[in-house]
Amino acid sequence: MKLNELTIAGLRKLLDDREVKSREVLDAVYKRIDDIEGTVKSYITVTKDAAYRAAEDAEKAIRANKASPLTGIPVAIKDNMCTKGILTTCASKILDNFVPPYESTVTARLGGQKYLLTGKTNMDEFAMGSSTENSGFHTTRNPWNTECVPGGSSGGSAAAVAADECIAALGSDTGGSIRQPASFCGIVGLKPTYGRVSRYGLVAFASSLDQIGPLTKNVTDAAIMLNVIAGHDPLDSTSAPVEAPDFTRALGREIKGLRIGIPREYFVEGMDKDVEEAVHGAIKRLESLGAVPVEVSLPHTGYAVAAYYILATSEASSNLARYDGVKYGFRAAGKDLLEMYMNTRAQGFGAEVKRRIMLGTYALSAGYYDAYYKKAQQVRTLIKQDFDNAFSTVDVLVTPTAPSAAFRIGEKTTDPLQMYLSDIFTISINLAGVPAISIPCGFSKAGLPIGLQLIGKHFDEETVMKTAYAYEQSTEWHARRPGL
Ligand code: GLN
């Protein structure tokens, strides 16, 4: 196996035992990037020189026996997390020259461990999308089939991990943007509980839904990453003052007698046969490990996509008001201030971002507020109550991550509603604020990965992760790699 194909846990041992140097791991990663990045296009910015400089520092710490779990590990970061002195574009032309003067909390924490930033990954513009086709720069390709999308919006991070162009990555998830690309690319993606991870320095899309989380090659690595990024941060008023446990300690715990809820509304007539088979197989497997399946109902599931697209667009319309060409980012010419504003936003934002700003501004406007925004907030409460009710009888919920495997590039670009529906199984989780993971659970007939979603109670990532780990240990899916 090449060094770039290893996991965080695998490399940690080799690095600490002085069998390899972090510089050699970087050599393998950048060789891979040189070889395939022209095809896969995971990255917007590659930070090679800085990574080699950081590797020297990491080596010093390792030689002094002062290594932390991520010391000397190459990690890619989605391009909506601020990295001081490094271009951070959100895949938008309106930020194509934005170099943040400050560091996000998550990357600061990784930096504190002397991780190696490989680069900033591609995404749908401002994280709005499910395929990376809304990137203002280029579309990332799925390493399993380069005619297909990698999912989105964290498609660049997912593809980079799946293609071994980094060891692990961070993404963000507002309605599925970590889990759906993880599912499409055959890797592990975790959306923590809302408030578990600081959003300080994450460029806001929909602040009440956004969460940062890891994209990794296995569940152990997800736990290692979560250990580093989780925990209260006074710089984010929505970060919860909740103690973060050592998540790796949950791995290997018994799942005998664990009650796994199967929500009726997620298994409907007409669902994709390959997905249905893979997920049913996974439920059987969990049962054979001692878990007890229980049918449950989340009755308001059918309203989730509609409520999400009112709330997320409303928050986006407010959050994106700051891009006016004055303080930072792209600025277009104009004969006066108003015309400069208008030209900047007209030229700087892509079509999907404009569509959402218009939808959200409409939903928030006087006279419509009660009919749309307020109604959607009420529906959100009902959806959260659905989860509270289900979790009064079960420990974890099991569903597909996405209704299908990866779709073809261009297949859904002309039909926004079809694109929105690819998050039908992930959106409710963000509305409720609960944690969920996607792990590989099979392949479609066409050879594309399928993801299993495990959903937990608020701040109970441990049950989610121990279940995911037990399943992963008893299967081979996560070990398969794309033959690029
Ligand atoms: N695909 C969903 C959207 O377009 C979710 C995106 C996300 O989680 N950032 O809004």
Tab-separated table of C-alpha atoms and ligand atoms in Angstrom:
chain	number	residue	atom	x	y	z
A	1	MET	CA	0.000	0.000	0.000
A	2	LYS	CA	1.183	3.520	-0.774
A	3	LEU	CA	1.445	6.003	2.080
A	4	ASN	CA	-1.351	8.220	0.732
A	5	GLU	CA	-3.709	5.255	0.826
A	6	LEU	CA	-3.344	4.802	4.579
A	7	THR	CA	-5.626	6.018	7.355
A	8	ILE	CA	-4.843	8.507	10.109
A	9	ALA	CA	-4.552	5.677	12.622
A	10	GLY	CA	-2.327	3.634	10.288
A	11	LEU	CA	0.007	6.546	9.591
A	12	ARG	CA	0.170	7.604	13.225
A	13	LYS	CA	1.872	4.373	14.122
A	14	LEU	CA	4.336	4.528	11.222
A	15	LEU	CA	5.187	8.149	12.003
A	16	ASP	CA	5.589	7.619	15.721
A	17	ASP	CA	7.681	4.489	15.174
A	18	ARG	CA	9.918	6.588	12.845
A	19	GLU	CA	9.276	4.173	10.003
A	20	VAL	CA	8.212	7.011	7.763
A	21	LYS	CA	8.590	10.779	7.815
A	22	SER	CA	5.685	13.141	7.291
A	23	ARG	CA	7.602	14.553	4.311
A	24	GLU	CA	7.399	11.130	2.663
A	25	VAL	CA	3.666	10.972	3.284
A	26	LEU	CA	3.365	14.365	1.591
A	27	ASP	CA	5.471	13.107	-1.331
A	28	ALA	CA	2.959	10.294	-1.841
A	29	VAL	CA	-0.030	12.627	-1.516
A	30	TYR	CA	1.335	15.210	-3.972
A	31	LYS	CA	2.422	12.534	-6.433
A	32	ARG	CA	-1.154	11.279	-6.394
A	33	ILE	CA	-2.427	14.831	-6.857
A	34	ASP	CA	-0.053	15.316	-9.809
A	35	ASP	CA	-1.246	12.063	-11.352
A	36	ILE	CA	-5.015	12.368	-11.063
A	37	GLU	CA	-6.030	15.881	-10.080
A	38	GLY	CA	-6.352	16.850	-13.751
A	39	THR	CA	-9.178	14.316	-13.983
A	40	VAL	CA	-10.809	14.397	-10.524
A	41	LYS	CA	-10.396	18.136	-9.750
A	42	SER	CA	-11.014	17.870	-6.013
A	43	TYR	CA	-9.135	21.016	-5.127
A	44	ILE	CA	-9.516	24.740	-5.725
A	45	THR	CA	-6.173	25.603	-4.127
A	46	VAL	CA	-3.257	23.258	-3.463
A	47	THR	CA	-0.960	24.448	-0.661
A	48	LYS	CA	2.089	22.326	-1.354
A	49	ASP	CA	4.894	24.621	-0.185
A	50	ALA	CA	3.180	25.450	3.096
A	51	ALA	CA	2.491	21.753	3.674
A	52	TYR	CA	6.194	20.889	3.335
A	53	ARG	CA	7.084	23.688	5.733
A	54	ALA	CA	4.503	22.387	8.204
A	55	ALA	CA	5.944	18.894	7.803
A	56	GLU	CA	9.300	20.081	9.158
A	57	ASP	CA	7.555	21.379	12.248
A	58	ALA	CA	5.578	18.172	12.604
A	59	GLU	CA	8.753	16.116	12.347
A	60	LYS	CA	10.320	18.112	15.154
A	61	ALA	CA	7.329	17.371	17.391
A	62	ILE	CA	7.451	13.687	16.490
A	63	ARG	CA	11.193	13.496	17.196
A	64	ALA	CA	10.561	15.120	20.577
A	65	ASN	CA	7.866	12.497	21.289
A	66	LYS	CA	5.319	15.283	21.382
A	67	ALA	CA	3.040	14.078	18.597
A	68	SER	CA	-0.745	14.546	18.805
A	69	PRO	CA	-3.177	12.363	16.828
A	70	LEU	CA	-2.988	14.613	13.733
A	71	THR	CA	0.677	15.617	13.836
A	72	GLY	CA	2.118	15.218	10.342
A	73	ILE	CA	-1.169	13.992	8.824
A	74	PRO	CA	-2.172	15.545	5.450
A	75	VAL	CA	-5.751	16.846	5.646
A	76	ALA	CA	-7.813	18.732	3.037
A	77	ILE	CA	-10.216	21.498	4.063
A	78	LYS	CA	-13.394	22.542	2.296
A	79	ASP	CA	-12.995	26.001	0.832
A	80	ASN	CA	-15.640	27.596	3.074
A	81	MET	CA	-13.485	27.436	6.206
A	82	CYS	CA	-11.255	30.448	6.747
A	83	THR	CA	-7.533	29.765	6.665
A	84	LYS	CA	-5.409	32.772	7.561
A	85	GLY	CA	-3.337	33.958	4.618
A	86	ILE	CA	-4.718	31.245	2.317
A	87	LEU	CA	-7.301	31.908	-0.387
A	88	THR	CA	-10.808	30.933	0.766
A	89	THR	CA	-13.322	31.227	-2.044
A	90	CYS	CA	-16.446	29.236	-1.125
A	91	ALA	CA	-16.200	28.275	-4.806
A	92	SER	CA	-17.670	31.689	-5.613
A	93	LYS	CA	-16.409	34.307	-8.029
A	94	ILE	CA	-17.511	36.900	-5.480
A	95	LEU	CA	-14.760	35.657	-3.132
A	96	ASP	CA	-12.201	34.676	-5.764
A	97	ASN	CA	-9.604	37.009	-4.225
A	98	PHE	CA	-10.533	36.619	-0.547
A	99	VAL	CA	-7.592	35.847	1.719
A	100	PRO	CA	-8.913	35.653	5.294
A	101	PRO	CA	-7.038	37.642	7.957
A	102	TYR	CA	-8.047	35.067	10.567
A	103	GLU	CA	-8.286	31.320	11.113
A	104	SER	CA	-11.454	29.287	11.693
A	105	THR	CA	-11.619	27.493	15.043
A	106	VAL	CA	-11.593	24.033	13.460
A	107	THR	CA	-8.480	24.669	11.391
A	108	ALA	CA	-6.847	26.394	14.368
A	109	ARG	CA	-7.422	23.226	16.377
A	110	LEU	CA	-5.961	21.048	13.619
A	111	GLY	CA	-3.085	23.501	13.408
A	112	GLY	CA	-2.514	23.169	17.129
A	113	GLN	CA	-1.801	19.502	16.476
A	114	LYS	CA	0.551	20.342	13.570
A	115	TYR	CA	-1.558	18.798	10.837
A	116	LEU	CA	-0.515	19.329	7.222
A	117	LEU	CA	-3.000	21.296	5.115
A	118	THR	CA	-2.903	19.779	1.607
A	119	GLY	CA	-5.229	22.366	0.093
A	120	LYS	CA	-8.719	23.799	-0.059
A	121	THR	CA	-11.337	21.667	-1.729
A	122	ASN	CA	-13.995	22.347	-4.316
A	123	MET	CA	-17.661	22.639	-3.404
A	124	ASP	CA	-20.960	23.969	-4.632
A	125	GLU	CA	-20.877	27.754	-4.441
A	126	PHE	CA	-21.549	28.776	-0.801
A	127	ALA	CA	-22.363	25.086	-0.140
A	128	MET	CA	-25.601	25.345	-2.107
A	129	GLY	CA	-25.976	22.160	-4.054
A	130	SER	CA	-25.577	18.410	-4.100
A	131	SER	CA	-23.067	17.770	-6.872
A	132	THR	CA	-20.294	20.453	-7.012
A	133	GLU	CA	-21.794	21.460	-10.368
A	134	ASN	CA	-22.684	24.805	-8.764
A	135	SER	CA	-19.009	25.582	-8.144
A	136	GLY	CA	-18.023	28.883	-9.727
A	137	PHE	CA	-14.794	27.256	-10.925
A	138	HIS	CA	-15.163	23.616	-12.011
A	139	THR	CA	-17.032	20.376	-11.367
A	140	THR	CA	-15.315	17.659	-9.323
A	141	ARG	CA	-15.595	14.103	-10.662
A	142	ASN	CA	-16.479	10.968	-8.772
A	143	PRO	CA	-13.348	8.789	-8.409
A	144	TRP	CA	-15.477	5.650	-8.909
A	145	ASN	CA	-16.767	6.847	-12.266
A	146	THR	CA	-15.547	10.143	-13.618
A	147	GLU	CA	-18.745	10.618	-15.640
A	148	CYS	CA	-20.584	10.925	-12.326
A	149	VAL	CA	-20.781	13.657	-9.670
A	150	PRO	CA	-19.042	13.170	-6.322
A	151	GLY	CA	-22.099	14.568	-4.536
A	152	GLY	CA	-22.093	17.877	-2.755
A	153	SER	CA	-21.694	20.322	-1.510
A	154	SER	CA	-18.497	18.897	0.093
A	155	GLY	CA	-17.798	16.955	-3.125
A	156	GLY	CA	-14.177	18.069	-3.364
A	157	SER	CA	-13.385	16.873	0.156
A	158	ALA	CA	-15.152	13.538	-0.428
A	159	ALA	CA	-13.461	12.922	-3.773
A	160	ALA	CA	-10.042	13.871	-2.369
A	161	VAL	CA	-10.413	11.312	0.429
A	162	ALA	CA	-11.801	8.594	-1.849
A	163	ALA	CA	-9.052	9.170	-4.425
A	164	ASP	CA	-6.302	9.218	-1.754
A	165	GLU	CA	-5.370	12.821	-2.554
A	166	CYS	CA	-5.289	13.413	1.218
A	167	ILE	CA	-5.672	11.228	4.296
A	168	ALA	CA	-8.827	12.850	5.646
A	169	ALA	CA	-10.833	16.024	5.130
A	170	LEU	CA	-13.267	18.443	6.698
A	171	GLY	CA	-16.600	19.326	5.134
A	172	SER	CA	-19.706	21.192	6.211
A	173	ASP	CA	-23.273	19.926	6.268
A	174	THR	CA	-26.358	22.141	6.158
A	175	GLY	CA	-28.775	19.633	4.650
A	176	GLY	CA	-26.589	16.652	3.792
A	177	SER	CA	-23.394	18.109	2.386
A	178	ILE	CA	-21.058	15.808	4.303
A	179	ARG	CA	-23.149	12.640	4.284
A	180	GLN	CA	-24.411	12.611	0.692
A	181	PRO	CA	-20.943	13.056	-0.905
A	182	ALA	CA	-19.521	10.496	1.556
A	183	SER	CA	-22.218	8.102	0.364
A	184	PHE	CA	-21.519	8.840	-3.321
A	185	CYS	CA	-17.748	8.426	-2.884
A	186	GLY	CA	-17.769	5.318	-0.680
A	187	ILE	CA	-16.274	6.885	2.445
A	188	VAL	CA	-17.333	7.839	5.984
A	189	GLY	CA	-18.913	11.251	6.641
A	190	LEU	CA	-20.115	12.521	10.006
A	191	LYS	CA	-22.390	15.465	10.742
A	192	PRO	CA	-22.098	16.164	14.466
A	193	THR	CA	-24.907	17.483	16.668
A	194	TYR	CA	-25.649	21.147	16.016
A	195	GLY	CA	-23.471	23.036	18.496
A	196	ARG	CA	-20.905	20.253	18.932
A	197	VAL	CA	-18.339	21.863	16.626
A	198	SER	CA	-17.593	25.574	16.433
A	199	ARG	CA	-18.713	27.385	13.297
A	200	TYR	CA	-16.353	30.306	13.934
A	201	GLY	CA	-14.672	31.026	10.610
A	202	LEU	CA	-17.031	28.839	8.609
A	203	VAL	CA	-18.537	31.050	5.921
A	204	ALA	CA	-22.226	31.033	6.815
A	205	PHE	CA	-24.848	29.555	4.510
A	206	ALA	CA	-27.756	28.813	6.903
A	207	SER	CA	-26.456	29.452	10.397
A	208	SER	CA	-29.076	27.440	12.291
A	209	LEU	CA	-28.298	24.325	10.215
A	210	ASP	CA	-24.573	24.478	9.327
A	211	GLN	CA	-22.201	22.057	11.057
A	212	ILE	CA	-18.602	21.079	10.299
A	213	GLY	CA	-17.572	17.429	10.335
A	214	PRO	CA	-15.009	14.891	9.106
A	215	LEU	CA	-14.831	12.913	5.850
A	216	THR	CA	-12.583	9.907	6.351
A	217	LYS	CA	-11.645	6.443	5.121
A	218	ASN	CA	-13.105	4.708	8.164
A	219	VAL	CA	-15.012	5.252	11.391
A	220	THR	CA	-11.909	5.288	13.596
A	221	ASP	CA	-10.508	8.229	11.653
A	222	ALA	CA	-13.840	10.055	11.973
A	223	ALA	CA	-13.631	9.648	15.759
A	224	ILE	CA	-10.034	10.896	15.784
A	225	MET	CA	-10.980	13.977	13.761
A	226	LEU	CA	-14.063	14.679	15.866
A	227	ASN	CA	-11.957	14.528	19.023
A	228	VAL	CA	-9.882	17.403	17.679
A	229	ILE	CA	-12.659	19.683	16.422
A	230	ALA	CA	-15.418	19.085	19.012
A	231	GLY	CA	-15.975	21.192	22.086
A	232	HIS	CA	-17.209	24.545	23.242
A	233	ASP	CA	-15.817	27.687	21.647
A	234	PRO	CA	-16.544	31.121	23.119
A	235	LEU	CA	-16.106	32.588	19.617
A	236	ASP	CA	-19.303	30.839	18.412
A	237	SER	CA	-22.359	31.744	20.497
A	238	THR	CA	-24.201	28.674	19.157
A	239	SER	CA	-21.459	26.268	20.193
A	240	ALA	CA	-22.731	24.214	23.103
A	241	PRO	CA	-21.023	24.204	26.498
A	242	VAL	CA	-21.065	20.414	26.489
A	243	GLU	CA	-18.063	18.309	27.407
A	244	ALA	CA	-16.781	16.284	24.434
A	245	PRO	CA	-15.867	12.712	25.327
A	246	ASP	CA	-13.007	10.769	23.717
A	247	PHE	CA	-15.018	9.441	20.785
A	248	THR	CA	-12.509	6.703	19.967
A	249	ARG	CA	-13.460	5.052	23.263
A	250	ALA	CA	-16.960	4.346	21.950
A	251	LEU	CA	-15.505	2.153	19.206
A	252	GLY	CA	-15.610	-1.536	19.963
A	253	ARG	CA	-18.396	-1.238	22.508
A	254	GLU	CA	-21.093	-3.930	22.362
A	255	ILE	CA	-24.176	-3.348	20.241
A	256	LYS	CA	-26.024	-6.369	21.569
A	257	GLY	CA	-29.580	-5.367	22.485
A	258	LEU	CA	-29.188	-1.940	20.832
A	259	ARG	CA	-32.582	-0.842	19.546
A	260	ILE	CA	-32.289	0.351	15.945
A	261	GLY	CA	-35.286	2.234	14.584
A	262	ILE	CA	-36.290	1.789	10.964
A	263	PRO	CA	-38.384	4.841	9.998
A	264	ARG	CA	-41.255	3.705	7.785
A	265	GLU	CA	-41.238	6.980	5.803
A	266	TYR	CA	-37.680	6.365	4.548
A	267	PHE	CA	-38.523	3.087	2.852
A	268	VAL	CA	-41.151	3.879	0.304
A	269	GLU	CA	-42.569	2.248	-2.789
A	270	GLY	CA	-40.495	3.028	-5.844
A	271	MET	CA	-37.191	3.535	-4.060
A	272	ASP	CA	-34.016	2.631	-5.926
A	273	LYS	CA	-33.660	-1.162	-5.884
A	274	ASP	CA	-29.890	-1.223	-5.343
A	275	VAL	CA	-30.176	1.165	-2.395
A	276	GLU	CA	-33.086	-0.769	-0.923
A	277	GLU	CA	-31.184	-4.055	-1.144
A	278	ALA	CA	-27.963	-2.670	0.319
A	279	VAL	CA	-29.714	-0.981	3.236
A	280	HIS	CA	-31.874	-4.004	4.022
A	281	GLY	CA	-28.728	-6.118	3.939
A	282	ALA	CA	-27.087	-3.732	6.393
A	283	ILE	CA	-30.047	-3.911	8.772
A	284	LYS	CA	-29.826	-7.724	8.658
A	285	ARG	CA	-26.132	-7.491	9.394
A	286	LEU	CA	-26.705	-5.227	12.402
A	287	GLU	CA	-29.333	-7.698	13.583
A	288	SER	CA	-26.833	-10.539	13.332
A	289	LEU	CA	-24.532	-8.467	15.555
A	290	GLY	CA	-27.219	-8.368	18.230
A	291	ALA	CA	-29.098	-5.163	17.409
A	292	VAL	CA	-32.884	-5.251	17.572
A	293	PRO	CA	-34.734	-3.599	14.663
A	294	VAL	CA	-37.902	-1.705	15.569
A	295	GLU	CA	-40.202	-0.059	13.063
A	296	VAL	CA	-40.783	3.605	13.923
A	297	SER	CA	-42.526	6.530	12.292
A	298	LEU	CA	-41.292	10.063	11.613
A	299	PRO	CA	-44.643	11.348	10.374
A	300	HIS	CA	-43.569	14.829	9.239
A	301	THR	CA	-40.769	13.609	6.968
A	302	GLY	CA	-42.723	14.570	3.856
A	303	TYR	CA	-42.554	18.261	4.782
A	304	ALA	CA	-38.820	18.401	5.447
A	305	VAL	CA	-37.543	19.399	2.009
A	306	ALA	CA	-40.144	22.164	1.678
A	307	ALA	CA	-39.455	23.544	5.157
A	308	TYR	CA	-35.689	23.352	4.601
A	309	TYR	CA	-35.834	25.307	1.342
A	310	ILE	CA	-37.763	28.111	3.073
A	311	LEU	CA	-35.523	28.262	6.146
A	312	ALA	CA	-32.152	27.675	4.469
A	313	THR	CA	-32.848	30.212	1.716
A	314	SER	CA	-34.153	32.776	4.229
A	315	GLU	CA	-31.007	32.500	6.310
A	316	ALA	CA	-28.878	32.580	3.170
A	317	SER	CA	-30.545	35.727	1.888
A	318	SER	CA	-29.617	37.427	5.135
A	319	ASN	CA	-26.115	35.929	5.437
A	320	LEU	CA	-25.158	36.746	1.856
A	321	ALA	CA	-26.221	40.381	2.095
A	322	ARG	CA	-22.649	41.158	3.180
A	323	TYR	CA	-21.201	40.461	-0.271
A	324	ASP	CA	-21.549	43.927	-1.675
A	325	GLY	CA	-18.096	44.534	-3.115
A	326	VAL	CA	-17.165	47.087	-0.442
A	327	LYS	CA	-15.003	45.487	2.233
A	328	TYR	CA	-13.690	42.381	0.543
A	329	GLY	CA	-14.090	40.069	-2.399
A	330	PHE	CA	-14.823	40.851	-5.997
A	331	ARG	CA	-15.987	44.340	-6.959
A	332	ALA	CA	-17.530	45.301	-10.295
A	333	ALA	CA	-17.515	48.837	-11.690
A	334	GLY	CA	-20.597	51.080	-11.525
A	335	LYS	CA	-21.394	54.738	-12.038
A	336	ASP	CA	-22.576	55.114	-8.431
A	337	LEU	CA	-22.722	53.041	-5.244
A	338	LEU	CA	-26.026	51.356	-6.037
A	339	GLU	CA	-24.934	50.350	-9.507
A	340	MET	CA	-21.648	49.014	-8.107
A	341	TYR	CA	-23.605	46.878	-5.618
A	342	MET	CA	-25.889	45.586	-8.318
A	343	ASN	CA	-23.140	44.804	-10.796
A	344	THR	CA	-21.000	43.138	-8.140
A	345	ARG	CA	-23.770	40.786	-7.057
A	346	ALA	CA	-25.028	40.170	-10.583
A	347	GLN	CA	-21.554	39.195	-11.805
A	348	GLY	CA	-20.212	37.663	-8.609
A	349	PHE	CA	-22.930	35.160	-7.716
A	350	GLY	CA	-23.845	32.102	-9.770
A	351	ALA	CA	-27.365	31.113	-10.801
A	352	GLU	CA	-28.175	28.797	-7.890
A	353	VAL	CA	-27.011	31.310	-5.289
A	354	LYS	CA	-29.153	34.000	-6.906
A	355	ARG	CA	-32.141	31.660	-6.999
A	356	ARG	CA	-31.777	31.042	-3.261
A	357	ILE	CA	-31.306	34.699	-2.376
A	358	MET	CA	-34.494	35.496	-4.277
A	359	LEU	CA	-36.452	32.634	-2.684
A	360	GLY	CA	-35.271	33.571	0.798
A	361	THR	CA	-35.849	37.288	0.373
A	362	TYR	CA	-39.363	36.537	-0.852
A	363	ALA	CA	-40.094	34.206	2.073
A	364	LEU	CA	-38.966	36.845	4.560
A	365	SER	CA	-40.758	39.800	3.022
A	366	ALA	CA	-43.623	41.573	4.785
A	367	GLY	CA	-46.915	39.857	4.142
A	368	TYR	CA	-45.305	36.508	3.349
A	369	TYR	CA	-43.365	35.999	6.559
A	370	ASP	CA	-46.232	34.308	8.437
A	371	ALA	CA	-47.217	32.167	5.471
A	372	TYR	CA	-43.728	30.870	4.728
A	373	TYR	CA	-40.956	31.491	7.243
A	374	LYS	CA	-43.075	31.189	10.373
A	375	LYS	CA	-44.915	28.132	9.031
A	376	ALA	CA	-41.618	26.475	8.147
A	377	GLN	CA	-40.288	27.116	11.665
A	378	GLN	CA	-43.396	25.438	13.060
A	379	VAL	CA	-42.866	22.460	10.779
A	380	ARG	CA	-39.266	22.337	11.936
A	381	THR	CA	-40.475	21.966	15.522
A	382	LEU	CA	-42.763	19.099	14.490
A	383	ILE	CA	-39.868	17.366	12.749
A	384	LYS	CA	-37.691	17.720	15.838
A	385	GLN	CA	-40.535	16.250	17.925
A	386	ASP	CA	-40.735	13.293	15.511
A	387	PHE	CA	-37.121	12.497	16.379
A	388	ASP	CA	-37.668	13.029	20.120
A	389	ASN	CA	-40.582	10.594	19.980
A	390	ALA	CA	-38.656	7.988	18.004
A	391	PHE	CA	-35.701	8.237	20.389
A	392	SER	CA	-37.966	7.537	23.340
A	393	THR	CA	-38.116	3.940	22.093
A	394	VAL	CA	-34.899	3.387	20.075
A	395	ASP	CA	-31.175	4.186	20.451
A	396	VAL	CA	-30.288	4.938	16.852
A	397	LEU	CA	-32.120	5.245	13.522
A	398	VAL	CA	-31.051	3.498	10.321
A	399	THR	CA	-31.886	4.827	6.843
A	400	PRO	CA	-30.307	5.156	3.408
A	401	THR	CA	-28.126	8.269	3.119
A	402	ALA	CA	-29.336	9.145	-0.363
A	403	PRO	CA	-32.134	7.878	-2.590
A	404	SER	CA	-29.655	6.670	-5.232
A	405	ALA	CA	-25.975	6.152	-5.944
A	406	ALA	CA	-24.059	8.962	-7.682
A	407	PHE	CA	-25.831	10.409	-10.708
A	408	ARG	CA	-24.297	11.539	-13.973
A	409	ILE	CA	-22.795	14.978	-14.405
A	410	GLY	CA	-25.448	17.181	-16.014
A	411	GLU	CA	-28.312	14.817	-15.208
A	412	LYS	CA	-30.066	17.117	-12.738
A	413	THR	CA	-28.678	20.561	-13.541
A	414	THR	CA	-31.729	21.739	-15.451
A	415	ASP	CA	-34.178	20.656	-12.755
A	416	PRO	CA	-33.459	22.256	-9.357
A	417	LEU	CA	-36.272	20.313	-7.672
A	418	GLN	CA	-34.758	16.960	-8.702
A	419	MET	CA	-31.437	18.165	-7.337
A	420	TYR	CA	-33.059	19.254	-4.054
A	421	LEU	CA	-34.661	15.815	-3.677
A	422	SER	CA	-31.282	14.092	-3.552
A	423	ASP	CA	-31.129	15.302	0.087
A	424	ILE	CA	-34.514	13.934	1.052
A	425	PHE	CA	-33.029	11.551	3.643
A	426	THR	CA	-30.470	13.934	5.129
A	427	ILE	CA	-32.300	17.258	5.508
A	428	SER	CA	-34.560	16.349	8.461
A	429	ILE	CA	-31.479	15.574	10.524
A	430	ASN	CA	-30.210	19.145	10.180
A	431	LEU	CA	-33.668	20.557	10.945
A	432	ALA	CA	-33.737	18.472	14.142
A	433	GLY	CA	-30.079	19.228	14.953
A	434	VAL	CA	-29.212	15.597	15.701
A	435	PRO	CA	-25.960	13.820	14.693
A	436	ALA	CA	-25.712	11.348	11.799
A	437	ILE	CA	-23.048	9.403	9.961
A	438	SER	CA	-22.879	7.894	6.478
A	439	ILE	CA	-20.857	4.712	6.047
A	440	PRO	CA	-20.386	2.483	2.998
A	441	CYS	CA	-22.902	-0.394	2.884
A	442	GLY	CA	-22.696	-1.771	-0.640
A	443	PHE	CA	-22.467	-1.021	-4.329
A	444	SER	CA	-24.997	-0.467	-7.098
A	445	LYS	CA	-25.110	-2.742	-10.126
A	446	ALA	CA	-23.150	-0.067	-11.940
A	447	GLY	CA	-20.379	-0.369	-9.332
A	448	LEU	CA	-21.047	2.866	-7.456
A	449	PRO	CA	-20.943	3.082	-3.645
A	450	ILE	CA	-24.085	3.192	-1.508
A	451	GLY	CA	-24.230	4.785	1.938
A	452	LEU	CA	-25.988	3.798	5.143
A	453	GLN	CA	-27.104	6.601	7.460
A	454	LEU	CA	-27.119	6.136	11.234
A	455	ILE	CA	-28.827	8.907	13.213
A	456	GLY	CA	-28.473	9.508	16.958
A	457	LYS	CA	-29.879	11.558	19.816
A	458	HIS	CA	-28.579	15.066	20.485
A	459	PHE	CA	-24.953	14.842	21.641
A	460	ASP	CA	-24.959	11.057	21.371
A	461	GLU	CA	-22.398	10.684	18.587
A	462	GLU	CA	-20.958	7.832	20.630
A	463	THR	CA	-23.887	5.490	19.980
A	464	VAL	CA	-23.851	6.443	16.305
A	465	MET	CA	-20.125	5.750	16.081
A	466	LYS	CA	-20.077	2.507	18.004
A	467	THR	CA	-22.873	1.178	15.765
A	468	ALA	CA	-21.059	2.361	12.642
A	469	TYR	CA	-17.831	0.803	13.869
A	470	ALA	CA	-19.447	-2.548	14.682
A	471	TYR	CA	-20.967	-2.643	11.200
A	472	GLU	CA	-17.737	-1.569	9.516
A	473	GLN	CA	-15.717	-4.219	11.351
A	474	SER	CA	-18.044	-6.930	10.072
A	475	THR	CA	-17.987	-5.814	6.415
A	476	GLU	CA	-15.478	-5.152	3.652
A	477	TRP	CA	-17.187	-2.247	1.867
A	478	HIS	CA	-14.990	0.467	3.355
A	479	ALA	CA	-11.854	-1.356	2.215
A	480	ARG	CA	-12.749	-1.181	-1.489
A	481	ARG	CA	-10.993	1.569	-3.389
A	482	PRO	CA	-11.828	3.141	-6.733
A	483	GLY	CA	-9.623	1.873	-9.566
A	484	LEU	CA	-8.699	5.261	-10.974
B	1	GLN	N1	-27.907	20.055	-1.013
B	1	GLN	C1	-28.467	20.847	0.037
B	1	GLN	C2	-28.585	22.262	-0.454
B	1	GLN	O1	-28.328	22.467	-1.583
B	1	GLN	C3	-27.609	20.782	1.247
B	1	GLN	C4	-26.349	21.528	1.094
B	1	GLN	C5	-25.518	21.526	2.321
B	1	GLN	O2	-25.665	20.669	3.200
B	1	GLN	N2	-24.639	22.506	2.412
B	1	GLN	O3	-28.920	23.154	0.263
